[in-house]
Coordinates of C-alpha atoms in Angstrom, one line a residue:
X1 CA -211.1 176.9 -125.6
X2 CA -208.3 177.6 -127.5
X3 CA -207.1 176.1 -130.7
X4 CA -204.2 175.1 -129.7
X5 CA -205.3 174.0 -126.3
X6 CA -204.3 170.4 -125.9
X7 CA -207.5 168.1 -126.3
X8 CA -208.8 165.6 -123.4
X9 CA -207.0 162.7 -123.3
X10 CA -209.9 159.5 -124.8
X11 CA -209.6 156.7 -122.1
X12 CA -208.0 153.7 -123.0
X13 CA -210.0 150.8 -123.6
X14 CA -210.3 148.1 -120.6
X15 CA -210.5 144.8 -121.5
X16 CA -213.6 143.1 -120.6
X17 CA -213.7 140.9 -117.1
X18 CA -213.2 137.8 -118.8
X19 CA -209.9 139.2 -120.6
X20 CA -208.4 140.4 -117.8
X21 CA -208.6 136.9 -115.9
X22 CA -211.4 137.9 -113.8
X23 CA -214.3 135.6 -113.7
X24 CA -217.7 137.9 -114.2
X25 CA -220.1 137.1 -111.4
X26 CA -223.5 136.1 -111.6
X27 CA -226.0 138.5 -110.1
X28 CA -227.3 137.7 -106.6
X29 CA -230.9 136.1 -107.3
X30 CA -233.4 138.6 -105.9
X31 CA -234.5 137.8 -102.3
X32 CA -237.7 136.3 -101.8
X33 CA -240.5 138.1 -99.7
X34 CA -241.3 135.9 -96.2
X35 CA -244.9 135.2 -97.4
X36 CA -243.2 133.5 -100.6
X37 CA -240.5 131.6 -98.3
X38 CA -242.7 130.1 -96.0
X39 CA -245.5 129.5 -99.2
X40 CA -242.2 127.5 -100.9
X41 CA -241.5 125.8 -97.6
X42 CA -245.1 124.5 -97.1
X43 CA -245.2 123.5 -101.2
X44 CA -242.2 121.9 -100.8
X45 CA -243.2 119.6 -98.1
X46 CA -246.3 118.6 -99.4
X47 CA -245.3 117.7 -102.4
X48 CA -242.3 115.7 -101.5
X49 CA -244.4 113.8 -99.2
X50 CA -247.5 113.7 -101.7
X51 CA -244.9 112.3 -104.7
X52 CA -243.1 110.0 -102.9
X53 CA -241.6 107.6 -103.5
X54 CA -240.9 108.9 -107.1
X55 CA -238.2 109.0 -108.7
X56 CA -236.7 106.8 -106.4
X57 CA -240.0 103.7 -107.2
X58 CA -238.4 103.2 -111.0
X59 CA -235.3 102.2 -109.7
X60 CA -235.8 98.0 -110.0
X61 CA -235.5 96.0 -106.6
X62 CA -235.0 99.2 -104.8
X63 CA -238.3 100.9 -106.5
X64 CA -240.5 97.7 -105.3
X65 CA -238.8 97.6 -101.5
X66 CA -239.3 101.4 -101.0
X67 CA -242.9 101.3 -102.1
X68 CA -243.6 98.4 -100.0
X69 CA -242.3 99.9 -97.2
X70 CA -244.0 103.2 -97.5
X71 CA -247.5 101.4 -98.2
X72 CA -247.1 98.9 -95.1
X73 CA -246.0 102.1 -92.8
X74 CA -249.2 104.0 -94.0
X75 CA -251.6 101.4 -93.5
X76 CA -250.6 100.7 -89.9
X77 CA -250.2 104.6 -89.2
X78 CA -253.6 106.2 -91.3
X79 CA -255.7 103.9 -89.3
X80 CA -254.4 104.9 -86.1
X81 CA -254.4 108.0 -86.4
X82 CA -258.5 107.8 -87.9
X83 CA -259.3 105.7 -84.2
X84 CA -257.2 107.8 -81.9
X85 CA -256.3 111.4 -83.0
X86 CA -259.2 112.2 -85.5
X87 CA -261.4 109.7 -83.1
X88 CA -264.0 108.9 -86.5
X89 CA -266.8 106.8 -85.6
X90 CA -266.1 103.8 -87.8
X91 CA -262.4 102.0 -87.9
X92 CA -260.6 102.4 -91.3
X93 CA -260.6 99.1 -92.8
X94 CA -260.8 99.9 -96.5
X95 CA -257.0 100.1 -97.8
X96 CA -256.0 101.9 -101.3
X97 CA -258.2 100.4 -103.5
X98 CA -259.8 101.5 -107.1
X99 CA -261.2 104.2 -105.6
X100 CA -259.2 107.0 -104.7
X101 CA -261.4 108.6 -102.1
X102 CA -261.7 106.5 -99.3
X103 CA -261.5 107.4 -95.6
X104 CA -257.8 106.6 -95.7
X105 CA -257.2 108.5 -98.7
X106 CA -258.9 111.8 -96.8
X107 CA -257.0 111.1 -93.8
X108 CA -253.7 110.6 -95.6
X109 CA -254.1 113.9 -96.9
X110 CA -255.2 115.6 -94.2
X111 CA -251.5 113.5 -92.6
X112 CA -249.9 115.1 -95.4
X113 CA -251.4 118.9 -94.9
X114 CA -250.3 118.8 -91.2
X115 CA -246.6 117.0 -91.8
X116 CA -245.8 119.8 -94.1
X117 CA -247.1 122.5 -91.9
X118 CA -244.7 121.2 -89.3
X119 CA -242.0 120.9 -91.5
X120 CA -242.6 124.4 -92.5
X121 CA -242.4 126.0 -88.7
X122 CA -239.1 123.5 -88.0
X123 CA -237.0 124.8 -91.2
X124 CA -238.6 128.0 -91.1
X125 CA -236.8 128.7 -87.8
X126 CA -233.3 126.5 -89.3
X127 CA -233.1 128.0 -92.3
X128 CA -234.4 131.8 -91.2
X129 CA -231.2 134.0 -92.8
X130 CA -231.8 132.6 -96.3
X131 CA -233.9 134.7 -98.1
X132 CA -234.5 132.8 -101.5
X133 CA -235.0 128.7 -102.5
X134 CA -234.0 129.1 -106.7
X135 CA -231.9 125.9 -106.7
X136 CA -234.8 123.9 -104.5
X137 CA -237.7 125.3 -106.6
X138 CA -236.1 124.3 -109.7
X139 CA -235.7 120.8 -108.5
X140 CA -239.2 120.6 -107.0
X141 CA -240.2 122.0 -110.4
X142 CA -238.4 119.1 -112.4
X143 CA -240.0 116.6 -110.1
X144 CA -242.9 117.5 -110.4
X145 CA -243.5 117.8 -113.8
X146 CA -241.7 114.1 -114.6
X147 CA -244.8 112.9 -111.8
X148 CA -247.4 114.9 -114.2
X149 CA -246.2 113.7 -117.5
X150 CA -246.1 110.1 -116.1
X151 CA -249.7 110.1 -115.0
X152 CA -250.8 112.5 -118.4
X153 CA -248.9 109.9 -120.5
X154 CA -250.4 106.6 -118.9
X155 CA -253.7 108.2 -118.9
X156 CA -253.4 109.6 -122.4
X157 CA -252.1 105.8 -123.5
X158 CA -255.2 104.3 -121.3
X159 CA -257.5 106.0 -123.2
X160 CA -255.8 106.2 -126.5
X161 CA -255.9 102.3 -126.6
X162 CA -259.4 102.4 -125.4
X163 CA -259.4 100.3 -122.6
X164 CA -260.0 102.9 -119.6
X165 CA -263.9 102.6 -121.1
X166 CA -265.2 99.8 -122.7
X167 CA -268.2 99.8 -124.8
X168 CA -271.3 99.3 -123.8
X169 CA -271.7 96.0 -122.4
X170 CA -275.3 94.1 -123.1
X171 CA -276.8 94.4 -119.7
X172 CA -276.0 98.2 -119.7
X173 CA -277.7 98.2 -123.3
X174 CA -280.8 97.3 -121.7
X175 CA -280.7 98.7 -118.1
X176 CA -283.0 102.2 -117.8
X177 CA -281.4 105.2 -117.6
X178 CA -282.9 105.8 -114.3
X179 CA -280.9 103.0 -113.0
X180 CA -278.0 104.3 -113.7
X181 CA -275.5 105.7 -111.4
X182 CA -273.9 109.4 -112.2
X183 CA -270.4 107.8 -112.8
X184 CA -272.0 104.5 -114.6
X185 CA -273.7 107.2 -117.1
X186 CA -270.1 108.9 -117.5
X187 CA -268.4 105.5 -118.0
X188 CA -270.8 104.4 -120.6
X189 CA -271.1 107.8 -122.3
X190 CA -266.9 107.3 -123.0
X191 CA -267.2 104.0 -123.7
X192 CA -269.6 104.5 -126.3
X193 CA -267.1 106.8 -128.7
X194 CA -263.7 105.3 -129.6
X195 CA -263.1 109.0 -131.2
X196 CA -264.0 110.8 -128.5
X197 CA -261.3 108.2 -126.5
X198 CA -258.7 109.3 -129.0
X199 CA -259.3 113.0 -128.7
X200 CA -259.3 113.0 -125.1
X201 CA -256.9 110.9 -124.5
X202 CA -254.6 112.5 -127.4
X203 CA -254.4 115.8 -125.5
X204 CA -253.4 114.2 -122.1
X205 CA -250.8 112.5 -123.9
X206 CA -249.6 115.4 -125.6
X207 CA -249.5 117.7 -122.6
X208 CA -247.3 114.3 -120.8
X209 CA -244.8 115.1 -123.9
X210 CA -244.7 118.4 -123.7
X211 CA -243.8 118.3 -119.7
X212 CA -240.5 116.0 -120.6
X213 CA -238.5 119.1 -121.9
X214 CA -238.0 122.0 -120.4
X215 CA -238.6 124.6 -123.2
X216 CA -242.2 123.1 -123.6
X217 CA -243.1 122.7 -119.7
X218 CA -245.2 125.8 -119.4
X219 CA -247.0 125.1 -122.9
X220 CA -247.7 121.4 -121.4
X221 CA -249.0 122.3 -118.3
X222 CA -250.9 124.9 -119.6
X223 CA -252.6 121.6 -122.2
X224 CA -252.6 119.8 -118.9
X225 CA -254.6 122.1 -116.7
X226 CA -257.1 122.6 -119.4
X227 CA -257.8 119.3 -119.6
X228 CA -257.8 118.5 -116.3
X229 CA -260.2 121.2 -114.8
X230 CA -262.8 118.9 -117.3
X231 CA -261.7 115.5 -115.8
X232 CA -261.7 117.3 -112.0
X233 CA -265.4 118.4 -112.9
X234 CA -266.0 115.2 -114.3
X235 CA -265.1 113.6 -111.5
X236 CA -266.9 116.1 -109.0
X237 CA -270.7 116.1 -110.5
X238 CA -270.5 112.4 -111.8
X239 CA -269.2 111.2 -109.1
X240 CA -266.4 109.4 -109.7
X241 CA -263.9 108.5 -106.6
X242 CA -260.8 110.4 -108.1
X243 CA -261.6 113.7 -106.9
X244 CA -258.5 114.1 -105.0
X245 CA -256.2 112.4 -107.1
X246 CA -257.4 114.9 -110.5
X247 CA -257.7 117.8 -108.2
X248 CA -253.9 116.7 -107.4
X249 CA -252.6 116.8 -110.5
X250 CA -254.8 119.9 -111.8
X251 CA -252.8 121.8 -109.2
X252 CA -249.5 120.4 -110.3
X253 CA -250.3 121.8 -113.5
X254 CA -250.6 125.1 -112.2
X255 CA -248.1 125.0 -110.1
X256 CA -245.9 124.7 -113.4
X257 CA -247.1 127.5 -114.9
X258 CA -246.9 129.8 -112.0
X259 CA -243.2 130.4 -112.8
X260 CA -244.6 132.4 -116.3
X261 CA -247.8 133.3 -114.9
X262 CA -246.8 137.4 -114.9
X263 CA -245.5 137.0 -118.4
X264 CA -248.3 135.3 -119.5
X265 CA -250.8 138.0 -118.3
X266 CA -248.6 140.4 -120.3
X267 CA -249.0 139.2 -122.9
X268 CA -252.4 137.2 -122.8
X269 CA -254.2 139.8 -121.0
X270 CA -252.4 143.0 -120.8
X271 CA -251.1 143.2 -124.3
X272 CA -247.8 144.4 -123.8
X273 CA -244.3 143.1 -124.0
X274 CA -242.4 140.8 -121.7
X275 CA -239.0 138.9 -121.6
X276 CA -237.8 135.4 -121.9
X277 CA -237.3 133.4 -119.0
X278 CA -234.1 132.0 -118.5
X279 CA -234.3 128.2 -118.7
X280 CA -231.2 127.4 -116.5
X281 CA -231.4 123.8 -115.0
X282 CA -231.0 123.5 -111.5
X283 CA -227.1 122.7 -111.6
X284 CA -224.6 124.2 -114.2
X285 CA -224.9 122.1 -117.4
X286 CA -222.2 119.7 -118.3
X287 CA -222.0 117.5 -120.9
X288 CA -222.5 114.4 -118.9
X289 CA -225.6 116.1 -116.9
X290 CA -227.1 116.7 -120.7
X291 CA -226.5 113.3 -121.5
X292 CA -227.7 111.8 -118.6
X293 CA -231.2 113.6 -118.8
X294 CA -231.6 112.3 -122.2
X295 CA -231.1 109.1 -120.9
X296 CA -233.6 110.0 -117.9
X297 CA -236.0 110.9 -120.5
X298 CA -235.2 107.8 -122.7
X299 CA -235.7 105.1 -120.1
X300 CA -239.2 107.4 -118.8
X301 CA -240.8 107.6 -121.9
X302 CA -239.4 103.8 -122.5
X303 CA -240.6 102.5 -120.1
X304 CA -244.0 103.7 -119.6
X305 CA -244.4 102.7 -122.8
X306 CA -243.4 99.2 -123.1
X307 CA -244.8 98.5 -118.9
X308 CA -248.1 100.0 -120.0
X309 CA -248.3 99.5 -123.7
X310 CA -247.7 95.6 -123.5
X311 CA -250.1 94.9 -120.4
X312 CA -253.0 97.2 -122.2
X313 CA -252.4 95.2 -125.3
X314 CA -252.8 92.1 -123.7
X315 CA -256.3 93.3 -122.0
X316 CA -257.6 94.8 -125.0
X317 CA -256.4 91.2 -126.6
X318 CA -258.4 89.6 -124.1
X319 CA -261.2 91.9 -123.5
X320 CA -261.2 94.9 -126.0
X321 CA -263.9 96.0 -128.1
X322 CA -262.7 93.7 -130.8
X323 CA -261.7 90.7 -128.8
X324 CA -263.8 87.3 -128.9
X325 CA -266.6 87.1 -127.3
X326 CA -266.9 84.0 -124.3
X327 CA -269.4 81.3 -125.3
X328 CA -273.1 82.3 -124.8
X329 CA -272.1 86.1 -124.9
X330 CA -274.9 88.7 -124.9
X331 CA -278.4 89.4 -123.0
X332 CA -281.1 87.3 -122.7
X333 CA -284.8 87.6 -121.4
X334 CA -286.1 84.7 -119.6
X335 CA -289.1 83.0 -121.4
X336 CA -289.7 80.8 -118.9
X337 CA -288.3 79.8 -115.1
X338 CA -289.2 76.6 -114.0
X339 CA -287.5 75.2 -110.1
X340 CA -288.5 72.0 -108.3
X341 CA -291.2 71.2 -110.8
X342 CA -292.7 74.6 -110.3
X343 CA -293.1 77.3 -113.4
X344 CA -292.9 80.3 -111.7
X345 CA -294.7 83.2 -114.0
X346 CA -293.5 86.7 -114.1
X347 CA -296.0 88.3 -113.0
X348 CA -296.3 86.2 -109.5
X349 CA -293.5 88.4 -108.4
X350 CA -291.7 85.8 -106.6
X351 CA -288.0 87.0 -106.1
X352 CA -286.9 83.3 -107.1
X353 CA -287.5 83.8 -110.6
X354 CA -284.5 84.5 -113.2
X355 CA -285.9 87.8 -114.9
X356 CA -283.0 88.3 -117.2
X357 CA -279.1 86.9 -117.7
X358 CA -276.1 88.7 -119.1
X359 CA -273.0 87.2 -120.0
X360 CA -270.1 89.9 -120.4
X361 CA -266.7 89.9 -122.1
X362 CA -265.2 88.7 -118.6
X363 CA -267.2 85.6 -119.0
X364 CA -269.1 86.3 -116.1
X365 CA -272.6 85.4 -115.9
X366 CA -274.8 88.3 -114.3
X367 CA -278.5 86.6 -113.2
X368 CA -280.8 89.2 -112.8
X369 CA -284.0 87.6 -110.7
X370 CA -287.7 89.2 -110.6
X371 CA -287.1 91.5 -107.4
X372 CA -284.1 93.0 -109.9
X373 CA -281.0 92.1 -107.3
X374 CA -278.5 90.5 -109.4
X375 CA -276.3 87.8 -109.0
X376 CA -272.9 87.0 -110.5
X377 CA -271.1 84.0 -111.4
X378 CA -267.7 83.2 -113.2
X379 CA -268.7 80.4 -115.9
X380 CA -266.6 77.9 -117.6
X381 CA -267.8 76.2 -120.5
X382 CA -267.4 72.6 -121.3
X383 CA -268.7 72.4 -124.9
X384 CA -268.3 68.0 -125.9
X385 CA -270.3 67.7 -122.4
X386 CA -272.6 70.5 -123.0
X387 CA -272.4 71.7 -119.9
X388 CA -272.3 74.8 -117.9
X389 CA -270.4 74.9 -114.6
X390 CA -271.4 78.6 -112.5
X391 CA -268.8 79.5 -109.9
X392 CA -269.4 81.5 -107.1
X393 CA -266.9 82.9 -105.1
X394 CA -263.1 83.3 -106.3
X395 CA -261.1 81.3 -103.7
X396 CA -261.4 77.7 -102.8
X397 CA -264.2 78.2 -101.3
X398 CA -265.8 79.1 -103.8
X399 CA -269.3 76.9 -104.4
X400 CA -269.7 74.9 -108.2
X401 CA -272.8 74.5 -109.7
X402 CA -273.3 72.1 -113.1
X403 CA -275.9 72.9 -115.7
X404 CA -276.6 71.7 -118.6
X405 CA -277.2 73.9 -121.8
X406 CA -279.1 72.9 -125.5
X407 CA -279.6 75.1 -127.8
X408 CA -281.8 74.8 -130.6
X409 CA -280.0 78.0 -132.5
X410 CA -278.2 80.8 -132.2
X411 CA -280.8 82.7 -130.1
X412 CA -282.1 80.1 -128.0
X413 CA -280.9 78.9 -124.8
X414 CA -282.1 76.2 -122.4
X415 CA -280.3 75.7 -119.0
X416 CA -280.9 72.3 -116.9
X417 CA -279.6 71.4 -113.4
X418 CA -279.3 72.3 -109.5
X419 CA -278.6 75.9 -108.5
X420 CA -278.8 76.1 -104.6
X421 CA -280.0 72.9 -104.1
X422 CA -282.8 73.8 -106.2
X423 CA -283.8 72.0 -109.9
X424 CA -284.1 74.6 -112.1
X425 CA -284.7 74.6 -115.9
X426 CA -284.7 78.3 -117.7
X427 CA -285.3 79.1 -121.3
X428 CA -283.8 82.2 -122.6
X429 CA -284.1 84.0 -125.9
X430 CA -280.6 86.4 -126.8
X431 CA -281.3 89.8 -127.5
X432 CA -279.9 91.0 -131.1
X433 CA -278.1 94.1 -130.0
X434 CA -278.0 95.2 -133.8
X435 CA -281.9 96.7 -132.8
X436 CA -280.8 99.2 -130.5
X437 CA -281.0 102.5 -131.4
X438 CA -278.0 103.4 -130.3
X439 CA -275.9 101.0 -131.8
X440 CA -277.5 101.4 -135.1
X441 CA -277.6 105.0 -135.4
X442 CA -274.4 105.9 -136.9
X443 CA -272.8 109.1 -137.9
X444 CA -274.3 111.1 -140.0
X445 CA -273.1 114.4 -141.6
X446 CA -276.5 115.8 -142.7
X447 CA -279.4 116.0 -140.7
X448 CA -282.8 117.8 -141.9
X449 CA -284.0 117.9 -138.2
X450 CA -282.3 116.7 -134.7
X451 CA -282.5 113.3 -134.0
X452 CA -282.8 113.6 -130.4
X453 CA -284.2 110.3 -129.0

């Protein structure tokens, strides 16, 4: 080129998009394959149905009227379904109860599993030309994780107050091991340890806290589903009716972290490098959205907290660990049984006999008789009489029986009167609960040898 050849003109700067008056666009999100369409579709639907009526059920009036609804409509539809579409052998006549496992509970899920494959094939053929669900999944992912933290934080508080397990009660003190069932064994086992409570229940409750923001949603779920694939195999090999209720919410968890599962295999597993995630909520942010999810959170974490806090309080009040004991608390053997004049020896086997009596921290006597079947009775004391009155049954009903009680100290226990139209007269010696191993063990930092008894 020649030196005095003219150089090549530099190009003007362009202002950028926004300068110009042109409003950038965002990219198009990335179209989803059909396996992951119709896999959100199905999620989607099961969840919705499976959460429901939440968020909607902490609204006041309109909460209670929605849940009562729902719960009438699926006790007269489970049932019907169980008789004439699954045709089982037996009518469903447990409803929801503490157990989480019943016949209705299978068959509600199984309801659930078959509504949301039917939803899938109808919007499946509706909504066939859109080929990604970003807005929906982020919503389903917000819901879901406000249903997660509310069970991890009221389980987490459950356990952190101790009153999921109580200790040991004196009849379980003395009852063999091999009488035990698998989830009485578990529930005793937690009971026994108000550390083991706090520990427990401390990392449920933190994974609940973690799941209220979304920055820390991945980093709670991941606290979540490591401490719920223990409670879900808890629950499976001791038995305990919440199998599909924890094997609910361990899938929840992961569900969360599916969103950063690639990430987290980079960088977990595959040791390389990886990008932030953007965090964009489901709609733009404003500053009355922000607000109003602070609220959201406010009134969540509020309110579980005061609705469950002040009722476990006033149980543990009543019946914690540290609460009084009812009048004539404890375990007692049964010196001697005496009924319409006749003593009645241990050893004659006769399924009349009183073999041992429990009173627990309900007040509830428990009267264990020589064939071991036991027999419970609510009991109200009326101490200037001296007298005793058992109750069986809880309604009306429910038959009164007066005894009188002397007691010649602490330990000793004599009980007068008609039981079933029988004259009775038992004397009873308390165990002292101090003796047992177990209780008197302790914690010890240094052990010689194991101590394995």
């Amino acid at each position: 080129m020649s030196a005095t050849a003219p150089l090549s003109p530099v190009p003007e700067p362009q202002p950028a998009a926004s300068e110009a008056g042109v409003t950038p666009h965002a990219p198009a999100p990335e179209a989803w394959g059909l396996a992951r369409r119709l896999a959100f579709r199905f999620v989607f639907a099961y969840l919705v149905l499976y959460t429901f009526p939440f968020p909607l059920d902490i609204i006041p009036v309109l909460g209670d009227f929605i849940t009562s609804f729902q719960d009438g409509l699926w006790k007269a539809v489970v049932p019907w379904v169980g008789k004439h579409v699954l045709r089982l052998s037996t009518d469903i006549t447990v409803m929801p109860n503490g157990s989480g496992d019943t016949t209705f509970d299978y068959v509600q899920v199984l309801m659930f599993f078959v509504v949301a494959v039917a939803v899938t094939g109808v919007w499946s053929v509706i909504d066939r030309r859109r080929t990604e669900y970003v807005k929906a999944h982020d919503l389903l992912h917000t819901n879901v994780r406000y249903v997660l933290a509310m069970a991890m934080l009221s389980y987490g508080l459950a356990k952190l107050f101790k009153s999921q397990f109580p200790f040991p009660s004196p009849e379980r003190l003395v009852q063999p091991l091999g009488d035990f069932s698998p989830m009485g064994l578990l529930w005793n086992f937690m009971g026994f340890s108000k550390g083991y409570n706090v520990f427990t229940g401390g990392a449920e409750f933190l994974g609940g806290c973690l799941l209220l923001f979304r920055r820390t949603t991945t980093l709670g779920a991941l606290v979540v589903a490591g401490v719920m694939v223990n409670v879900v195999a808890l629950n499976f090999f001791y038995d305990v009716p919440v199998k599909l209720y924890s094997s609910h919410l361990l899938l929840m968890s992961l569900f969360l972290v599916l969103p950063d599962a690639r990430r987290l295999l980079d960088v977990l597993v595959l040791n390389r490098a990886t990008q932030p995630r953007p965090l964009q909520p489901p709609f733009p942010p404003s500053r009355w959205l922000s607000g109003a999810g602070l609220v959201m959170k406010v009134l969540v974490v509020g309110g579980i907290a005061y609705g469950f806090g002040s009722s476990r309080l006033e149980f543990i009040r009543k019946y914690g660990d540290s609460a009084p004991r009812p009048p004539f608390y404890g375990y007692y053997t049964v010196d001697s049984f005496t009924q319409d004049g006749q003593r009645l020896e241990a050893t004659s086997g006769d399924a009349r006999r009183w073999k041992a009596v429990a009173v627990n921290r309900f007040g509830r006597m428990l009267i264990k008789h020589q064939d071991d079947t036991v027999k419970s009775f609510g009991v109200e004391e009326d101490a200037p009489k001296k007298t005793l009155t058992l109750i069986d049954g809880q309604d009306d009903t429910a038959k009164k029986f007066v005894l009188t009680y002397t007691r010649s100290d602490a330990n000793q226990l004599v009980l007068q009167g008609t039981l079933h139209e029988a004259a009775i007269e038992v004397r009873l010696t308390r165990v002292d609960e101090s003796k047992f191993l177990l209780l008197n063990r302790g914690f010890n930092w240094i052990q010689e040898a194991p101590f394995n008894r």
